[in-house]
mmCIF file of C-alpha atoms in Angstrom:
data_model
loop_
_atom_site.group_PDB
_atom_site.id
_atom_site.type_symbol
_atom_site.label_atom_id
_atom_site.label_comp_id
_atom_site.label_asym_id
_atom_site.label_seq_id
_atom_site.Cartn_x
_atom_site.Cartn_y
_atom_site.Cartn_z
ATOM 1 C CA MET A 20 0.084 -0.017 -0.008
ATOM 2 C CA THR A 21 1.281 3.518 -1.038
ATOM 3 C CA VAL A 22 1.227 5.915 1.989
ATOM 4 C CA ASP A 23 1.134 9.685 1.153
ATOM 5 C CA LYS A 24 4.277 11.129 2.436
ATOM 6 C CA ASP A 25 2.456 14.213 3.874
ATOM 7 C CA THR A 26 0.444 11.894 6.279
ATOM 8 C CA ILE A 27 3.367 10.002 7.802
ATOM 9 C CA ASP A 28 3.946 10.773 11.503
ATOM 10 C CA ARG A 29 0.801 12.822 11.373
ATOM 11 C CA PHE A 30 -1.864 10.226 10.927
ATOM 12 C CA LYS A 31 -1.985 7.754 13.708
ATOM 13 C CA LEU A 32 -4.074 4.775 14.577
ATOM 14 C CA VAL A 33 -4.464 5.270 18.255
ATOM 15 C CA GLY A 34 -7.417 3.004 18.965
ATOM 16 C CA MET A 35 -7.012 -0.777 20.043
ATOM 17 C CA ILE A 36 -8.167 -2.906 17.072
ATOM 18 C CA GLN A 37 -8.501 -5.998 19.232
ATOM 19 C CA ASN A 38 -11.122 -3.830 21.190
ATOM 20 C CA HIS A 39 -12.901 -3.087 17.952
ATOM 21 C CA ASP A 40 -11.658 0.449 18.334
ATOM 22 C CA CYS A 41 -10.174 2.031 15.114
ATOM 23 C CA THR A 42 -9.828 5.562 16.367
ATOM 24 C CA LEU A 43 -7.701 7.856 14.072
ATOM 25 C CA ARG A 44 -5.862 10.826 15.194
ATOM 26 C CA ILE A 45 -4.530 13.510 13.081
ATOM 27 C CA ASP A 46 -1.779 15.847 14.226
ATOM 28 C CA ASP A 47 -1.032 19.016 12.796
ATOM 29 C CA ALA A 48 -4.215 19.168 10.884
ATOM 30 C CA LYS A 49 -4.008 20.955 7.441
ATOM 31 C CA LYS A 50 -6.530 22.402 5.029
ATOM 32 C CA THR A 51 -5.618 19.423 2.590
ATOM 33 C CA ASP A 52 -6.729 16.737 5.295
ATOM 34 C CA HIS A 53 -10.282 18.036 4.556
ATOM 35 C CA GLY A 54 -12.600 15.243 3.371
ATOM 36 C CA LYS A 55 -14.406 11.941 3.943
ATOM 37 C CA TYR A 56 -12.448 9.030 5.420
ATOM 38 C CA PHE A 57 -13.075 5.251 5.568
ATOM 39 C CA PHE A 58 -11.346 2.493 7.576
ATOM 40 C CA ARG A 59 -9.308 -0.044 5.435
ATOM 41 C CA ILE A 60 -7.576 -3.199 6.607
ATOM 42 C CA GLU A 61 -4.681 -4.974 4.524
ATOM 43 C CA GLY A 62 -2.995 -8.011 5.406
ATOM 44 C CA ILE A 63 -1.068 -10.900 4.130
ATOM 45 C CA ASN A 64 -1.964 -12.924 1.276
ATOM 46 C CA HIS A 65 -3.531 -9.698 -0.441
ATOM 47 C CA PHE A 66 -6.120 -9.682 2.334
ATOM 48 C CA MET A 67 -8.119 -6.381 2.068
ATOM 49 C CA PHE A 68 -11.212 -4.991 3.325
ATOM 50 C CA SER A 69 -12.782 -1.617 3.556
ATOM 51 C CA TYR A 70 -15.320 -0.541 5.900
ATOM 52 C CA LYS A 71 -17.590 1.863 3.893
ATOM 53 C CA GLU A 72 -20.905 2.226 5.999
ATOM 54 C CA PRO A 73 -21.671 5.766 5.044
ATOM 55 C CA ILE A 74 -23.259 6.625 8.274
ATOM 56 C CA SER A 75 -21.060 4.936 10.927
ATOM 57 C CA THR A 76 -17.603 4.492 9.262
ATOM 58 C CA GLU A 77 -17.156 7.374 6.906
ATOM 59 C CA PRO A 78 -16.691 10.365 8.915
ATOM 60 C CA PHE A 79 -16.276 13.740 7.158
ATOM 61 C CA VAL A 80 -13.207 15.926 8.329
ATOM 62 C CA ASN A 81 -13.623 19.575 8.029
ATOM 63 C CA VAL A 82 -10.652 21.539 8.732
ATOM 64 C CA THR A 83 -11.368 25.286 9.652
ATOM 65 C CA ASP A 84 -9.124 28.121 10.287
ATOM 66 C CA LEU A 85 -7.929 28.895 13.822
ATOM 67 C CA TRP A 86 -10.883 30.368 15.713
ATOM 68 C CA GLU A 87 -10.390 29.668 19.413
ATOM 69 C CA LEU A 88 -8.348 32.201 21.224
ATOM 70 C CA PRO A 89 -5.567 31.470 23.778
ATOM 71 C CA GLU A 90 -6.802 31.614 27.482
ATOM 72 C CA LEU A 91 -5.201 34.140 29.660
ATOM 73 C CA SER A 92 -5.275 33.783 33.309
ATOM 74 C CA LEU A 93 -3.931 35.949 36.103
ATOM 75 C CA SER A 94 -2.397 34.583 39.386
ATOM 76 C CA ARG A 95 -3.979 37.538 41.354
ATOM 77 C CA VAL A 96 -5.447 40.927 40.826
ATOM 78 C CA PRO A 97 -2.834 43.241 39.486
ATOM 79 C CA VAL A 98 -1.409 45.240 42.371
ATOM 80 C CA ALA A 99 1.274 47.868 42.169
ATOM 81 C CA GLU A 100 4.697 46.472 43.533
ATOM 82 C CA THR A 101 3.418 43.143 44.005
ATOM 83 C CA PRO A 102 4.837 40.185 41.713
ATOM 84 C CA MET A 103 2.439 38.319 39.743
ATOM 85 C CA ASN A 104 2.023 35.760 36.838
ATOM 86 C CA ILE A 105 -0.091 35.729 33.794
ATOM 87 C CA THR A 106 -0.410 32.323 31.952
ATOM 88 C CA CYS A 107 -1.473 31.890 28.315
ATOM 89 C CA THR A 108 -2.692 28.608 27.415
ATOM 90 C CA ALA A 109 -2.724 27.453 23.836
ATOM 91 C CA PRO A 110 -6.046 26.622 22.404
ATOM 92 C CA GLY A 111 -7.117 22.988 22.210
ATOM 93 C CA ARG A 112 -5.236 20.042 23.543
ATOM 94 C CA CYS A 113 -2.619 19.175 20.949
ATOM 95 C CA THR A 114 -0.451 16.081 20.015
ATOM 96 C CA GLY A 115 1.483 17.568 17.128
ATOM 97 C CA THR A 116 4.218 20.111 16.908
ATOM 98 C CA THR A 117 4.845 22.161 19.994
ATOM 99 C CA PRO A 118 3.591 25.772 19.456
ATOM 100 C CA ILE A 119 5.801 28.741 19.808
ATOM 101 C CA PHE A 120 4.731 31.480 22.272
ATOM 102 C CA ALA A 121 5.616 35.283 22.130
ATOM 103 C CA TRP A 122 4.692 37.964 24.602
ATOM 104 C CA THR A 123 4.638 41.604 23.526
ATOM 105 C CA GLY A 124 3.744 44.649 25.490
ATOM 106 C CA THR A 125 5.246 47.838 26.976
ATOM 107 C CA LEU A 126 5.663 46.865 30.677
ATOM 108 C CA ASN A 127 7.730 49.542 32.775
ATOM 109 C CA ARG A 128 9.966 46.573 34.099
ATOM 110 C CA ALA A 129 11.781 43.651 33.314
ATOM 111 C CA ASN A 130 10.067 40.376 33.175
ATOM 112 C CA SER A 131 10.681 36.861 32.657
ATOM 113 C CA THR A 132 8.709 33.924 30.897
ATOM 114 C CA PHE A 133 8.851 30.217 30.929
ATOM 115 C CA ASN A 134 6.966 27.460 28.965
ATOM 116 C CA THR A 135 5.221 24.239 30.184
ATOM 117 C CA SER A 136 3.577 21.205 28.614
ATOM 118 C CA SER A 137 1.394 18.857 30.513
ATOM 119 C CA VAL A 138 0.182 15.456 29.350
ATOM 120 C CA ASN A 139 -3.462 14.689 29.761
ATOM 121 C CA ARG A 140 -5.134 11.538 30.485
ATOM 122 C CA ASP A 141 -6.143 10.944 26.829
ATOM 123 C CA ARG A 142 -2.330 11.390 25.943
ATOM 124 C CA THR A 143 -2.855 14.849 24.513
ATOM 125 C CA VAL A 144 -0.770 17.771 25.585
ATOM 126 C CA THR A 145 -1.633 21.206 26.800
ATOM 127 C CA HIS A 146 0.885 23.797 26.238
ATOM 128 C CA ALA A 147 1.246 27.077 28.071
ATOM 129 C CA SER A 148 3.531 30.034 28.656
ATOM 130 C CA THR A 149 3.799 32.264 31.810
ATOM 131 C CA ILE A 150 5.195 35.688 32.146
ATOM 132 C CA THR A 151 6.257 36.845 35.625
ATOM 133 C CA PHE A 152 6.735 40.542 36.485
ATOM 134 C CA THR A 153 6.117 43.275 39.328
ATOM 135 C CA PRO A 154 3.792 45.762 37.870
ATOM 136 C CA SER A 155 3.856 49.555 38.759
ATOM 137 C CA THR A 156 1.289 52.097 38.770
ATOM 138 C CA GLY A 157 2.698 53.248 35.439
ATOM 139 C CA ASP A 158 1.402 49.883 33.943
ATOM 140 C CA GLN A 159 -2.335 51.058 34.312
ATOM 141 C CA ASN A 160 -3.995 50.111 31.076
ATOM 142 C CA LYS A 161 -0.879 48.682 29.469
ATOM 143 C CA ILE A 162 -1.708 46.147 26.958
ATOM 144 C CA LEU A 163 -0.140 42.624 27.021
ATOM 145 C CA THR A 164 -0.365 40.343 24.022
ATOM 146 C CA CYS A 165 0.261 36.424 23.825
ATOM 147 C CA GLU A 166 0.613 35.093 20.476
ATOM 148 C CA VAL A 167 0.643 31.338 19.923
ATOM 149 C CA TYR A 168 2.360 30.163 16.456
ATOM 150 C CA TYR A 169 1.973 26.625 15.194
ATOM 151 C CA PRO A 170 4.990 26.266 12.824
ATOM 152 C CA ALA A 171 3.814 22.890 11.403
ATOM 153 C CA VAL A 172 0.796 24.775 9.721
ATOM 154 C CA ARG A 173 2.056 28.199 9.705
ATOM 155 C CA ALA A 174 -0.774 29.762 11.635
ATOM 156 C CA SER A 175 -1.038 31.975 14.514
ATOM 157 C CA ILE A 176 -3.682 33.174 17.005
ATOM 158 C CA GLN A 177 -3.395 35.665 19.803
ATOM 159 C CA ALA A 178 -5.219 37.045 22.918
ATOM 160 C CA THR A 179 -4.586 40.486 24.660
ATOM 161 C CA LEU A 180 -5.416 41.948 27.921
ATOM 162 C CA SER A 181 -5.470 45.451 29.393
ATOM 163 C CA LEU A 182 -3.972 45.822 33.027
ATOM 164 C CA ASN A 183 -6.285 47.343 35.391
ATOM 165 C CA MET A 184 -3.920 48.096 38.211
ATOM 166 C CA GLN A 185 -4.811 48.324 41.879
ATOM 167 C CA PHE A 186 -2.654 50.571 44.110
ATOM 168 C CA GLY A 187 -2.789 52.336 47.599
ATOM 169 C CA PRO A 188 -3.761 55.986 48.049
ATOM 170 C CA ARG A 189 -1.494 58.574 46.527
ATOM 171 C CA SER A 190 -1.723 62.416 46.519
ATOM 172 C CA GLY A 191 0.354 63.172 43.476
ATOM 173 C CA ASP A 192 2.088 66.261 44.418
ATOM 174 C CA THR A 193 1.470 68.631 47.129
ATOM 175 C CA ASN A 194 -0.772 71.011 45.068
ATOM 176 C CA ASN A 195 -3.554 68.253 45.591
ATOM 177 C CA ALA A 196 -3.572 68.803 49.354
ATOM 178 C CA THR A 197 -3.822 72.451 50.532
ATOM 179 C CA CYS A 198 -4.982 74.579 53.296
ATOM 180 C CA ASN A 199 -5.540 78.290 53.243
ATOM 181 C CA SER A 200 -6.642 80.402 56.307
ATOM 182 C CA ASP A 201 -7.902 83.831 56.958
ATOM 183 C CA PRO A 202 -8.959 85.327 60.389
ATOM 184 C CA HIS A 203 -12.545 83.854 59.937
ATOM 185 C CA GLN A 204 -12.129 80.439 58.464
ATOM 186 C CA THR A 205 -9.981 77.667 57.115
ATOM 187 C CA LYS A 206 -10.432 76.082 53.814
ATOM 188 C CA CYS A 207 -8.657 72.833 52.966
ATOM 189 C CA SER A 208 -8.918 70.494 49.836
ATOM 190 C CA CYS A 209 -7.523 66.929 49.484
ATOM 191 C CA VAL A 210 -7.524 65.052 46.157
ATOM 192 C CA ILE A 211 -6.367 61.389 46.469
ATOM 193 C CA GLN A 212 -5.996 58.666 43.718
ATOM 194 C CA SER A 213 -6.386 54.931 44.382
ATOM 195 C CA ASN A 214 -7.867 51.706 42.942
ATOM 196 C CA PRO A 215 -10.086 50.732 44.572
ATOM 197 C CA PRO A 216 -11.397 54.275 45.082
ATOM 198 C CA PRO A 217 -10.137 55.992 48.353
ATOM 199 C CA VAL A 218 -12.150 56.677 51.475
ATOM 200 C CA ILE A 219 -11.300 60.195 52.719
ATOM 201 C CA TRP A 220 -11.443 61.390 56.288
ATOM 202 C CA TRP A 221 -10.389 64.639 58.255
ATOM 203 C CA LEU A 222 -8.581 64.686 61.328
ATOM 204 C CA ILE A 223 -9.312 67.966 63.150
ATOM 205 C CA ASN A 224 -7.238 68.306 66.464
ATOM 206 C CA GLU A 225 -8.319 64.930 68.014
ATOM 207 C CA GLU A 226 -11.687 64.517 66.160
ATOM 208 C CA LEU A 227 -12.064 62.200 63.109
ATOM 209 C CA VAL A 228 -14.572 63.337 60.684
ATOM 210 C CA THR A 229 -15.619 60.395 58.431
ATOM 211 C CA LYS A 230 -18.614 61.460 56.555
ATOM 212 C CA ASN A 231 -20.156 64.778 54.831
ATOM 213 C CA VAL A 232 -20.970 67.342 57.417
ATOM 214 C CA ARG A 233 -22.778 70.651 57.274
ATOM 215 C CA ASN A 234 -23.250 72.686 60.337
ATOM 216 C CA ASP A 235 -22.412 76.186 61.878
ATOM 217 C CA THR A 236 -18.738 75.277 62.569
ATOM 218 C CA MET A 237 -17.793 72.884 59.761
ATOM 219 C CA GLN A 238 -18.651 71.828 56.200
ATOM 220 C CA VAL A 239 -17.115 68.554 54.551
ATOM 221 C CA SER A 240 -18.070 67.531 51.192
ATOM 222 C CA SER A 241 -16.458 64.450 49.452
ATOM 223 C CA THR A 242 -16.974 62.986 45.957
ATOM 224 C CA ILE A 243 -15.476 60.077 43.942
ATOM 225 C CA HIS A 244 -15.023 60.247 40.234
ATOM 226 C CA GLY A 245 -13.340 57.052 38.861
ATOM 227 C CA HIS A 246 -10.110 56.500 40.873
ATOM 228 C CA THR A 247 -9.996 59.992 42.246
ATOM 229 C CA GLY A 248 -11.483 61.257 45.583
ATOM 230 C CA THR A 249 -11.827 64.826 46.382
ATOM 231 C CA SER A 250 -12.699 66.186 49.894
ATOM 232 C CA ASN A 251 -13.309 69.923 50.662
ATOM 233 C CA LEU A 252 -13.211 71.150 54.398
ATOM 234 C CA THR A 253 -14.309 74.545 55.552
ATOM 235 C CA LEU A 254 -13.719 75.239 59.277
ATOM 236 C CA ARG A 255 -14.937 78.480 60.945
ATOM 237 C CA GLY A 256 -12.405 80.197 63.512
ATOM 238 C CA SER A 257 -8.700 80.004 63.796
ATOM 239 C CA ARG A 258 -6.642 77.382 62.168
ATOM 240 C CA SER A 259 -6.439 74.003 63.946
ATOM 241 C CA ARG A 260 -4.334 70.799 63.543
ATOM 242 C CA ILE A 261 -5.796 69.409 60.344
ATOM 243 C CA ALA A 262 -4.768 66.125 58.534
ATOM 244 C CA CYS A 263 -6.320 64.454 55.510
ATOM 245 C CA ILE A 264 -6.350 60.556 55.965
ATOM 246 C CA SER A 265 -7.237 58.206 53.063
ATOM 247 C CA SER A 266 -7.323 54.450 52.717
ATOM 248 C CA ASN A 267 -8.288 51.338 50.602
ATOM 249 C CA ALA A 268 -7.346 47.605 50.755
ATOM 250 C CA HIS A 269 -3.708 48.484 49.756
ATOM 251 C CA GLY A 270 -2.923 51.213 52.156
ATOM 252 C CA VAL A 271 -3.256 54.385 54.283
ATOM 253 C CA LEU A 272 -2.229 57.772 53.219
ATOM 254 C CA PHE A 273 -1.858 60.522 55.914
ATOM 255 C CA VAL A 274 -1.386 64.076 54.846
ATOM 256 C CA ASP A 275 -0.524 66.619 57.568
ATOM 257 C CA LEU A 276 -1.736 69.888 56.372
ATOM 258 C CA THR A 277 -0.648 71.801 59.708
ATOM 259 C CA GLN A 278 2.034 74.188 58.545
ATOM 260 C CA LYS A 279 3.875 75.638 61.503
ATOM 261 C CA SER A 280 5.686 78.177 59.347
ATOM 262 C CA GLU A 281 5.371 79.413 55.719
ATOM 263 C CA ASN A 282 8.508 77.587 54.678
ATOM 264 C CA GLU A 283 7.678 74.156 56.345
ATOM 265 C CA ASP A 284 6.439 71.436 53.759
ATOM 266 C CA ILE A 285 3.281 69.474 54.122
ATOM 267 C CA ILE A 286 3.832 66.088 55.675
ATOM 268 C CA ILE A 287 2.804 63.012 53.694
ATOM 269 C CA GLU A 288 3.093 59.414 54.908
ATOM 270 C CA ALA A 289 1.731 56.407 53.137
ATOM 271 C CA ILE A 290 1.525 52.948 54.624
ATOM 272 C CA SER A 291 0.947 49.884 52.478
ATOM 273 C CA GLY A 292 -1.718 47.212 53.293
ATOM 274 C CA ASN A 293 0.788 45.175 55.252
ATOM 275 C CA GLY A 294 1.929 48.069 57.210
ATOM 276 C CA THR A 295 5.097 48.812 55.256
ATOM 277 C CA PRO A 296 5.890 52.548 54.747
ATOM 278 C CA LEU A 297 5.514 53.604 50.892
ATOM 279 C CA VAL A 298 7.034 57.155 51.325
#
């Protein structure tokens, strides 16, 4: 029997004939494999028999273009300054030529990648690639792309994701936290960015103000827009010791707005979610 050289090592009878199982597996399927198949036995003494029952033994193989995307999975929610992995799993469970992975993107810091292959119970193989990196707040909305290339059939497919970074409260520059006083009142403003959005409080002398207030001596108004929280404080009378405090799951920011002299800087202290000073 003449065997088409293009099918050698790709067409494999994986069923146990003695168990009446004539399962055929096609590795690195090509468009030229498209068509109807039937099972034929050839033995010694010119013995030949073809199974040509149209319904049960003549399957039609339809080879399509790649359509299933690689699967991207994150080891954790992206948090600034916290190492993480993103794994790209090739579509399907293959038995042919190992695919080639390529990561592209504009991460702010160096990264490393490694590939893995795991054999499944049905003897197929799952291929994956993992990228390891430590994201920063500058990676917000950065795009990462994983491309999977199948060299045997010269086809590729890719999947992308946008990094939604989480980070602790930050005030940007000191212009985002200010206080101005006159003989009658003190007006303060505190603008904080974080993801998840921040909760903002005011510490006035020894009193902690945790919600919006409007009375004869004080007015506090706080709003959230996206990842930015803004809180405004108006206080009647002489200037007091005032601090703006903000927190979320990833840290606490303390901004001391009490200036003891015109040349003294505003004090900003940030604590991460595990108690580590950030600035």
